[in-house]
XYZ file of C-alpha atoms in Angstrom:
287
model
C 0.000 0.000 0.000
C 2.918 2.525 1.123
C 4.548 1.326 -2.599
C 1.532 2.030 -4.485
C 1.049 5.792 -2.301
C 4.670 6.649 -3.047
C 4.526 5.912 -7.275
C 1.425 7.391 -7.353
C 2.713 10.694 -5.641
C 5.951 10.199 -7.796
C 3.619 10.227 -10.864
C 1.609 12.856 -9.684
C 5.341 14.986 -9.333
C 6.333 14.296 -12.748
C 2.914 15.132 -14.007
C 3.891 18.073 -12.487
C 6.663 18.898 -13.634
C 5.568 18.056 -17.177
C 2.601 21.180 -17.046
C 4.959 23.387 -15.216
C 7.658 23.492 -18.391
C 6.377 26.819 -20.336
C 5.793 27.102 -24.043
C 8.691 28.395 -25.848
C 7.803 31.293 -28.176
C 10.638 32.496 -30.251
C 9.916 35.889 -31.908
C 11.481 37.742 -34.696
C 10.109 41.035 -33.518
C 9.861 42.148 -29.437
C 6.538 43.392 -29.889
C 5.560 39.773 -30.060
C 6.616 38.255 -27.568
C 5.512 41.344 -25.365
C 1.910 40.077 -26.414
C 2.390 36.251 -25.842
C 3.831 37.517 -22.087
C 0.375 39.557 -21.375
C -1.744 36.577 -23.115
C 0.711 33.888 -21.162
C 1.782 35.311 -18.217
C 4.065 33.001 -16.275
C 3.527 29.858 -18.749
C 5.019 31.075 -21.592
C 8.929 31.312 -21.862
C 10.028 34.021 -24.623
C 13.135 34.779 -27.185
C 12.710 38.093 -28.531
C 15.602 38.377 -31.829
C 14.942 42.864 -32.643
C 14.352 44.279 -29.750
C 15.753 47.951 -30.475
C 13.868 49.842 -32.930
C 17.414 51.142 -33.664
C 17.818 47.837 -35.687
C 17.389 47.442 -39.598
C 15.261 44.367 -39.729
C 16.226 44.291 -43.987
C 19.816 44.382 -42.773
C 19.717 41.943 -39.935
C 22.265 39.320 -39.504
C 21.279 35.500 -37.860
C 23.794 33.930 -35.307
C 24.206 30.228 -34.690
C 22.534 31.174 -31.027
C 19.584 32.728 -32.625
C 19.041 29.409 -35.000
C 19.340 27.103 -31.416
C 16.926 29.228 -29.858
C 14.397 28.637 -32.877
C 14.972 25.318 -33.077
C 13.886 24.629 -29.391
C 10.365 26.696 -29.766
C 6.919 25.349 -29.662
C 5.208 28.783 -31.320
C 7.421 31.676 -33.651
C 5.977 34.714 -34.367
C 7.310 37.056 -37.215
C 6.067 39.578 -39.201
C 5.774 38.439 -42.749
C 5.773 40.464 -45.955
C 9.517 40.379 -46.939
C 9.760 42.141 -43.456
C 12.140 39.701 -41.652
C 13.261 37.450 -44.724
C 16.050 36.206 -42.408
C 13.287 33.677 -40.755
C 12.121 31.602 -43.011
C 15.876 30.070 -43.854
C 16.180 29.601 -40.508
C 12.850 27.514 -40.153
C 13.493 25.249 -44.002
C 16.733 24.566 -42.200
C 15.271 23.275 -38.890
C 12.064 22.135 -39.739
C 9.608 20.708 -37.213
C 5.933 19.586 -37.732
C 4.968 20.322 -34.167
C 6.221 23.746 -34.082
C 3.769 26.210 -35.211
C 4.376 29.834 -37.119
C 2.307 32.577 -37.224
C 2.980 35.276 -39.696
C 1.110 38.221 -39.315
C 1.399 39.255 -42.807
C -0.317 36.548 -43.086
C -2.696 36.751 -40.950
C -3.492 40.035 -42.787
C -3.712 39.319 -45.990
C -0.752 41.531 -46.936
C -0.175 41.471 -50.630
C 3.323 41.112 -52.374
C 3.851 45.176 -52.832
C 1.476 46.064 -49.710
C 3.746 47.637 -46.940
C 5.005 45.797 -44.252
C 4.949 47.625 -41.452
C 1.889 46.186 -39.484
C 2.548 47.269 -36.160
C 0.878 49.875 -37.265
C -2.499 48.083 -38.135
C -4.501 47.677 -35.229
C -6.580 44.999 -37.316
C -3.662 43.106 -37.744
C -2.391 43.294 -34.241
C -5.775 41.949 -33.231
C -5.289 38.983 -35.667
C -2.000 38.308 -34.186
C -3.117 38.739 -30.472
C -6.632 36.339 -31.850
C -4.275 33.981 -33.595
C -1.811 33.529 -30.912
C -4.198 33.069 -28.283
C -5.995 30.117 -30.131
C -1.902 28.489 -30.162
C -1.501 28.902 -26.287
C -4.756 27.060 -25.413
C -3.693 24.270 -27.181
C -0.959 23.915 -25.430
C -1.915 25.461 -22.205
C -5.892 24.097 -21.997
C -5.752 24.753 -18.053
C -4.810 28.314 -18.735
C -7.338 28.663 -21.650
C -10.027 30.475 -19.041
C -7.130 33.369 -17.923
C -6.013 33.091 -21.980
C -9.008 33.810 -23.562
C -9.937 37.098 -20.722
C -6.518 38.344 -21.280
C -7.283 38.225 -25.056
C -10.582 39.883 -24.151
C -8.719 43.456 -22.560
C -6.298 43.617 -25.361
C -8.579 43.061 -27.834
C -10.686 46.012 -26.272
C -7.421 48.120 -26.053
C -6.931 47.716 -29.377
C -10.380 48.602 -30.229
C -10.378 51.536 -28.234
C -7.343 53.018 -30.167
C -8.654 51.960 -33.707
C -12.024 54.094 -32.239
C -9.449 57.210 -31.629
C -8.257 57.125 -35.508
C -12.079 56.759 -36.383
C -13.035 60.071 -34.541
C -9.876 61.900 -35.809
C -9.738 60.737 -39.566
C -12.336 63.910 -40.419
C -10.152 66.426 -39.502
C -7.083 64.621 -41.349
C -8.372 63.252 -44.408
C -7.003 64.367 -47.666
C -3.958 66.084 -45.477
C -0.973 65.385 -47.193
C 2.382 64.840 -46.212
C 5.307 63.399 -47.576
C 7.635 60.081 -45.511
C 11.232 59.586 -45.720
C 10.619 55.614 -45.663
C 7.514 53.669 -45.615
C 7.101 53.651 -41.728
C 3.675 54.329 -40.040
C 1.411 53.659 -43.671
C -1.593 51.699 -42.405
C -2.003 54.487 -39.386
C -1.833 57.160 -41.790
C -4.034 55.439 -44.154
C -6.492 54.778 -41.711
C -6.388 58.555 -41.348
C -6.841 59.134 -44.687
C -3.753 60.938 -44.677
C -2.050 60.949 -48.719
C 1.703 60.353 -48.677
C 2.679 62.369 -51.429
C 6.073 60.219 -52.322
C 5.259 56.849 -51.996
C 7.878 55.407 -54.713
C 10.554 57.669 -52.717
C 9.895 56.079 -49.537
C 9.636 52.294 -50.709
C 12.644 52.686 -52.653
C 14.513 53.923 -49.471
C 13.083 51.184 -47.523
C 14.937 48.766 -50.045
C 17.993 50.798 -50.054
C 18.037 51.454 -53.653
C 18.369 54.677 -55.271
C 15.066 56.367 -55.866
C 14.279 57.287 -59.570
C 14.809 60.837 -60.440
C 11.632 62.258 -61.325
C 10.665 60.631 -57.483
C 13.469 62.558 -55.967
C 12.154 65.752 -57.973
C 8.658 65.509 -57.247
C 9.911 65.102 -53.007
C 11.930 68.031 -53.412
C 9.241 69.992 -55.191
C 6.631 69.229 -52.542
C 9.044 70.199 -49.868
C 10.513 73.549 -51.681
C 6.844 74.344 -52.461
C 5.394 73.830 -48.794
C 2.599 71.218 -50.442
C 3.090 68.978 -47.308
C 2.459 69.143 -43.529
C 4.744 67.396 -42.315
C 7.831 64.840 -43.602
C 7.961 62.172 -41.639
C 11.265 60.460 -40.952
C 12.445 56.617 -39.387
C 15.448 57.457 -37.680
C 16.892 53.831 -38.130
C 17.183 54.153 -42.293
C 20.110 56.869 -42.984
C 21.832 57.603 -46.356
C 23.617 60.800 -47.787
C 20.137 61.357 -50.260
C 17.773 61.088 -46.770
C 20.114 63.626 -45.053
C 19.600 65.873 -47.795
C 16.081 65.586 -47.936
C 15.537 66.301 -43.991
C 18.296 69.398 -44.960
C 15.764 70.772 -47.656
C 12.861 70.053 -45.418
C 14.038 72.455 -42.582
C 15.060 75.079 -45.077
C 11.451 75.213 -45.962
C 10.461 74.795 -42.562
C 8.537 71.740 -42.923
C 8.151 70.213 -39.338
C 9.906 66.778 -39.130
C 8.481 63.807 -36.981
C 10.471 60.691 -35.993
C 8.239 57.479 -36.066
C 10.717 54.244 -35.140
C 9.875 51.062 -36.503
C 8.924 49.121 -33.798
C 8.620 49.652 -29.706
C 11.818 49.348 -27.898
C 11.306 45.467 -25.799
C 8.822 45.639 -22.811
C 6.970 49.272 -24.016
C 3.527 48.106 -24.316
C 2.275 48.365 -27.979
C -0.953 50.853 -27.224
C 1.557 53.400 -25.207
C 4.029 53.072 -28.367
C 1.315 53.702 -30.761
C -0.651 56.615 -28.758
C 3.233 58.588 -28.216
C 3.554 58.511 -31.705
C 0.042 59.590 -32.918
C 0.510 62.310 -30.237
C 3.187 63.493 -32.080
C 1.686 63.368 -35.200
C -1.742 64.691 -34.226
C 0.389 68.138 -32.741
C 2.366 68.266 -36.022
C -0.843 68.201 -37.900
C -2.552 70.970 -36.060
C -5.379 68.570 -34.907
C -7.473 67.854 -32.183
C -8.422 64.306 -30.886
């Protein structure tokens, strides 16, 4: 009888032990894994790879650590889109069928020219934060209650801030501006905000020399005053950038930074609400 007590609490230990071992989410962006930590709490073990917005993403460089730390998740998150092309490699040469990735380009329905910058997209946030939720049930069905009503405030968060751009987009709509790089495009297009250079900015965004009558038509919009503001990402530098921040000062066009991404553990609604502060001012807007 004292045998059968003892396996049975040994079993019961290693049972355990065996629910107590978190989910491993590796994540090619911070952001994510800052939303699998609120969604997770405590049972959910994170690698985040860029966690400084001060970091190219289209330049970034994989290390042998990096590709361990992959190969030992359950759940990657990345953003998709051509955004982090360094991922995908890394998962052909490591595959695993019960490892699951979540792309929120993806998730979005981004198309092959569509801009990748969806931190921006509170839809697409909410697809991520929807789709990642679903993963961490199955794995932690226990937790699914606490999952599912952490998923509930975030998702109503998110709402809340997609409600702000709602009640501002009829004073900004039709305002034009021009961008430096592609940063920020579904917020201002939810706005209704025209970006007057688009071919300019995606071209800097690949690093490749913008055509001429681009640059011209930028310079004329900035020499002319036909733009708000010019708004910059302070991560993508080059000698033809610096002299298009140069020229917009001269004409006293009002420069505003956007970074890429939030720097690791800044919560994405405080991120996103500094930055459309900063725009709204800069705009002239109220809301």
């Amino acid at each position: 009888m004292r045998q059968t007590l003892f396996l049975l609490i040994c079993f019961l230990s290693l049972l355990g032990s065996a629910r107590a071992e978190p989910v491993r989410v590796f994540c090619a962006e911070a952001l994510w894994c800052d939303l699998a930590k609120a969604l997770g709490g405590a049972a959910v073990s994170t690698t985040s790879i860029l966690t400084s917005p001060r970091i190219d993403p289209h330049d970034f460089q994989v290390t042998p650590d990096m590709a361990r730390k992959l190969a030992d998740s359950n759940i990657v998150l990345m953003m998709g889109g051509h955004y982090d092309d360094w991922v995908p490699p890394l998962l052909a040469a490591q595959p695993s069928t019960s490892r699951h990735v979540i792309s929120v380009a993806s998730l979005a329905g981004l198309g092959p020219n569509d801009n990748p910058h969806l931190f921006d997209d509170p839809e697409a946030v909410r697809h991520m934060v929807e789709a990642l939720s679903t993963d961490l049930t199955r794995y932690l069905p226990d937790d699914a209650p606490s999952i599912r009503a952490r998923q509930n405030d975030l998702t109503a968060m998110i709402a809340s801030f997609a409600d702000r751009l709602k009640k501002l987009r009829p004073q900004t709509q039709g305002m034009k501006i021009a961008v430096a790089e592609p940063v920020g495009g579904p917020l201002l297009q939810a706005l209704g905000i025209e970006v007057v250079d688009p071919e300019f900015a995606l071209a800097a965004m690949n690093h490749d020399d913008p055509a001429p009558r681009d640059v011209a038509r930028l310079e004329d919009a900035l020499r002319e005053k036909q733009v708000r503001i010019l708004l910059i990402n302070p991560t993508v530098r080059s000698p033809s950038l610096a002299r298009i921040e140069a020229m917009a000062r001269d004409s006293h066009v009002t420069i505003v930074s956007f970074d890429e991404f939030p720097e690791a553990g800044q919560p994405w609604q405080d991120w996103m609400k500094a930055r459309l502060d900063r725009l709204v001012a800069a705009l002239g807007v109220h809301g």
